[in-house]
mmCIF file of C-alpha atoms in Angstrom:
data_model
loop_
_atom_site.group_PDB
_atom_site.id
_atom_site.type_symbol
_atom_site.label_atom_id
_atom_site.label_comp_id
_atom_site.label_asym_id
_atom_site.label_seq_id
_atom_site.Cartn_x
_atom_site.Cartn_y
_atom_site.Cartn_z
ATOM 1 C CA MET A 1 -0.042 -0.045 -0.002
ATOM 2 C CA ALA A 2 2.776 2.461 0.854
ATOM 3 C CA ASN A 3 4.477 1.568 -2.535
ATOM 4 C CA PRO A 4 2.403 3.938 -4.633
ATOM 5 C CA LEU A 5 3.259 6.967 -2.380
ATOM 6 C CA MET A 6 6.947 6.156 -2.633
ATOM 7 C CA GLN A 7 6.774 6.860 -6.446
ATOM 8 C CA GLU A 8 5.744 10.319 -5.889
ATOM 9 C CA ASN A 9 8.494 12.941 -6.391
ATOM 10 C CA VAL A 10 6.621 15.796 -4.639
ATOM 11 C CA TRP A 11 9.458 16.480 -2.233
ATOM 12 C CA LEU A 12 12.111 16.298 -4.889
ATOM 13 C CA GLN A 13 10.854 19.715 -6.162
ATOM 14 C CA ARG A 14 10.527 21.168 -2.677
ATOM 15 C CA GLN A 15 12.265 24.520 -3.630
ATOM 16 C CA ARG A 16 10.031 25.123 -6.491
ATOM 17 C CA PHE A 17 6.929 24.614 -4.188
ATOM 18 C CA GLU A 18 8.452 26.863 -1.529
ATOM 19 C CA GLU A 19 9.021 29.648 -4.117
ATOM 20 C CA ALA A 20 5.420 29.333 -5.348
ATOM 21 C CA GLU A 21 4.091 29.560 -1.776
ATOM 22 C CA ALA A 22 6.194 32.574 -1.176
ATOM 23 C CA HIS A 23 4.988 34.283 -4.316
ATOM 24 C CA TYR A 24 1.318 33.327 -3.392
ATOM 25 C CA TYR A 25 1.744 35.196 0.047
ATOM 26 C CA SER A 26 3.433 38.146 -1.496
ATOM 27 C CA VAL A 27 0.508 38.428 -3.913
ATOM 28 C CA MET A 28 -1.977 38.191 -1.121
ATOM 29 C CA ALA A 29 0.037 40.898 0.772
ATOM 30 C CA GLY A 30 0.175 43.021 -2.412
ATOM 31 C CA THR A 31 3.940 43.180 -2.507
ATOM 32 C CA ALA A 32 4.556 40.652 -5.344
ATOM 33 C CA ASN A 33 6.706 41.387 -8.426
ATOM 34 C CA ASN A 34 4.940 40.336 -11.567
ATOM 35 C CA ASN A 35 8.117 39.810 -13.307
ATOM 36 C CA GLN A 36 10.222 36.935 -11.819
ATOM 37 C CA GLY A 37 13.339 37.532 -13.902
ATOM 38 C CA GLY A 38 16.820 37.670 -12.434
ATOM 39 C CA GLN A 39 16.687 41.338 -11.718
ATOM 40 C CA GLY A 40 13.324 41.216 -9.747
ATOM 41 C CA GLY A 41 11.448 43.497 -12.133
ATOM 42 C CA ALA A 42 13.822 46.464 -12.076
ATOM 43 C CA SER A 43 14.681 47.928 -15.482
ATOM 44 C CA PRO A 44 18.142 49.291 -16.313
ATOM 45 C CA GLY A 45 16.605 52.804 -16.600
ATOM 46 C CA ARG A 46 15.192 52.465 -13.173
ATOM 47 C CA ILE A 47 18.506 51.368 -11.765
ATOM 48 C CA ASP A 48 20.266 54.285 -13.290
ATOM 49 C CA ALA A 49 17.787 56.669 -11.822
ATOM 50 C CA LEU A 50 18.166 55.099 -8.415
ATOM 51 C CA GLU A 51 21.934 55.293 -8.687
ATOM 52 C CA LYS A 52 21.830 58.958 -9.610
ATOM 53 C CA GLU A 53 19.418 59.637 -6.855
ATOM 54 C CA ASN A 54 21.779 57.839 -4.390
ATOM 55 C CA ARG A 55 24.729 60.043 -5.621
ATOM 56 C CA ASP A 56 22.654 63.184 -5.064
ATOM 57 C CA LEU A 57 21.597 62.047 -1.556
ATOM 58 C CA LYS A 58 25.206 61.287 -0.734
ATOM 59 C CA LYS A 59 26.206 64.799 -1.853
ATOM 60 C CA VAL A 60 23.453 66.413 0.191
ATOM 61 C CA THR A 61 24.439 64.408 3.320
ATOM 62 C CA ALA A 62 28.120 65.427 2.745
ATOM 63 C CA ASP A 63 27.253 69.011 2.538
ATOM 64 C CA LEU A 64 24.961 68.805 5.710
ATOM 65 C CA LYS A 65 27.843 67.021 7.453
ATOM 66 C CA ALA A 66 30.234 69.769 6.636
ATOM 67 C CA MET A 67 27.737 72.452 7.665
ATOM 68 C CA ILE A 68 27.197 70.691 11.063
ATOM 69 C CA LEU A 69 30.864 70.501 11.677
ATOM 70 C CA LYS A 70 31.304 74.106 10.924
ATOM 71 C CA LEU A 71 28.477 75.174 13.235
ATOM 72 C CA GLU A 72 29.890 72.929 16.014
ATOM 73 C CA SER A 73 33.339 74.716 15.730
ATOM 74 C CA ARG A 74 31.505 78.003 15.819
ATOM 75 C CA VAL A 75 29.534 77.074 18.902
ATOM 76 C CA GLY A 76 32.696 75.677 20.674
ATOM 77 C CA ALA A 77 34.528 79.003 19.968
ATOM 78 C CA LEU A 78 31.575 81.020 21.304
ATOM 79 C CA GLU A 79 31.316 78.920 24.359
ATOM 80 C CA LYS A 80 35.061 79.380 25.096
ATOM 81 C CA GLY A 81 34.381 83.138 24.919
ATOM 82 C CA GLY A 82 36.077 83.675 21.574
ATOM 83 C CA LYS A 83 34.732 85.764 18.761
ATOM 84 C CA GLY A 84 34.299 82.895 16.406
ATOM 85 C CA ASP A 85 33.215 83.403 12.813
ATOM 86 C CA ALA A 86 30.022 85.074 13.751
ATOM 87 C CA PRO A 87 29.521 88.058 11.501
ATOM 88 C CA ALA A 88 26.531 89.081 13.522
ATOM 89 C CA ALA A 89 28.688 89.778 16.446
ATOM 90 C CA LYS A 90 30.478 92.702 14.587
ATOM 91 C CA PRO A 91 28.913 96.074 15.140
ATOM 92 C CA ALA A 92 27.975 98.070 12.019
ATOM 93 C CA PRO A 93 29.891 101.419 11.544
ATOM 94 C CA ALA A 94 26.960 102.874 9.522
ATOM 95 C CA ALA A 95 24.571 102.604 12.551
ATOM 96 C CA ALA A 96 26.595 105.139 14.448
ATOM 97 C CA ASP A 97 26.220 107.718 11.630
ATOM 98 C CA ASP A 98 22.513 107.197 11.469
ATOM 99 C CA ASP A 99 21.893 108.013 15.047
ATOM 100 C CA ASP A 100 21.793 111.886 14.429
ATOM 101 C CA ASP A 101 19.159 111.482 11.688
ATOM 102 C CA ASP A 102 16.748 109.767 13.918
ATOM 103 C CA ASP A 103 16.572 112.238 16.751
ATOM 104 C CA ASP A 104 13.939 114.501 15.301
ATOM 105 C CA ILE A 105 11.560 111.485 14.717
ATOM 106 C CA ASP A 106 9.651 110.377 17.727
ATOM 107 C CA LEU A 107 8.043 106.930 17.119
ATOM 108 C CA PHE A 108 6.876 106.017 20.505
ATOM 109 C CA GLY A 109 5.663 109.386 21.868
ATOM 110 C CA SER A 110 8.441 110.007 24.378
ATOM 111 C CA GLU A 111 8.497 113.428 26.010
ATOM 112 C CA ASP A 112 11.003 116.089 26.006
ATOM 113 C CA GLU A 113 13.366 116.472 28.891
ATOM 114 C CA ASP A 114 11.590 119.605 30.105
ATOM 115 C CA GLU A 115 8.291 117.837 30.231
ATOM 116 C CA GLN A 116 9.882 114.836 32.082
ATOM 117 C CA ALA A 117 11.322 117.223 34.661
ATOM 118 C CA ALA A 118 7.966 118.959 35.119
ATOM 119 C CA GLN A 119 6.212 115.679 35.493
ATOM 120 C CA ALA A 120 8.718 114.611 38.148
ATOM 121 C CA GLU A 121 8.115 117.811 40.068
ATOM 122 C CA ARG A 122 4.404 117.293 40.000
ATOM 123 C CA LYS A 123 4.855 113.741 41.229
ATOM 124 C CA ALA A 124 6.956 114.912 44.036
ATOM 125 C CA LYS A 125 4.500 117.596 45.117
ATOM 126 C CA LEU A 126 1.594 115.120 45.099
ATOM 127 C CA LEU A 127 3.572 112.747 47.291
ATOM 128 C CA ALA A 128 4.398 115.699 49.739
ATOM 129 C CA ASP A 129 0.607 116.588 49.858
ATOM 130 C CA TYR A 130 -0.318 113.025 50.419
ATOM 131 C CA ALA A 131 2.151 112.637 53.257
ATOM 132 C CA ALA A 132 0.855 115.900 54.868
ATOM 133 C CA LYS A 133 -2.666 114.797 54.673
ATOM 134 C CA LYS A 134 -1.935 111.368 56.239
ATOM 135 C CA ALA A 135 -0.079 113.153 59.103
ATOM 136 C CA LYS A 136 -3.174 115.241 59.883
ATOM 137 C CA LYS A 137 -5.297 112.394 60.423
ATOM 138 C CA PRO A 138 -5.537 110.924 63.854
ATOM 139 C CA VAL A 139 -4.080 107.359 64.072
ATOM 140 C CA LEU A 140 -6.657 104.648 64.662
ATOM 141 C CA ILE A 141 -5.948 102.270 67.433
ATOM 142 C CA ALA A 142 -7.337 99.019 66.791
ATOM 143 C CA LYS A 143 -9.313 97.653 69.773
ATOM 144 C CA SER A 144 -11.068 94.449 70.147
ATOM 145 C CA SER A 145 -12.977 92.944 72.915
ATOM 146 C CA VAL A 146 -13.630 89.237 73.060
ATOM 147 C CA VAL A 147 -16.385 87.915 75.333
ATOM 148 C CA PHE A 148 -16.464 84.239 76.021
ATOM 149 C CA ASP A 149 -19.683 82.990 77.303
ATOM 150 C CA VAL A 150 -18.959 79.845 79.389
ATOM 151 C CA LYS A 151 -21.626 78.053 81.055
ATOM 152 C CA PRO A 152 -21.024 75.609 83.858
#
């Protein structure tokens, strides 16, 4: 009875069946390649495009790495108290010349020095009047009486 089963060569082609099963599961998952050639469905044009993209990405990462190294050196110099390469730390000489031009324009409504002095005098007078008024008032003495009603 076991003799007819021994004639079957199902397991002699095991790898073929495993590849078919793997392909079936990849089709069910939606990740299957329809082309089962040696390159896995990638055309030479696609490979060239991917290689070009890879070169571009490597160039971008190299540029970013160089920029990070430069920034790290600048931060290190600033932490040590050095001037570093920071161009923003240098004062602009043209700004000193422009200070005279901006004196006659008052953007925030600041007052003249005479008005500020007059306002300070008014404030001092008001404070003196308030202190005199407080001195005339009799001082209240806080009194309190507490009555405990204790029953035996």
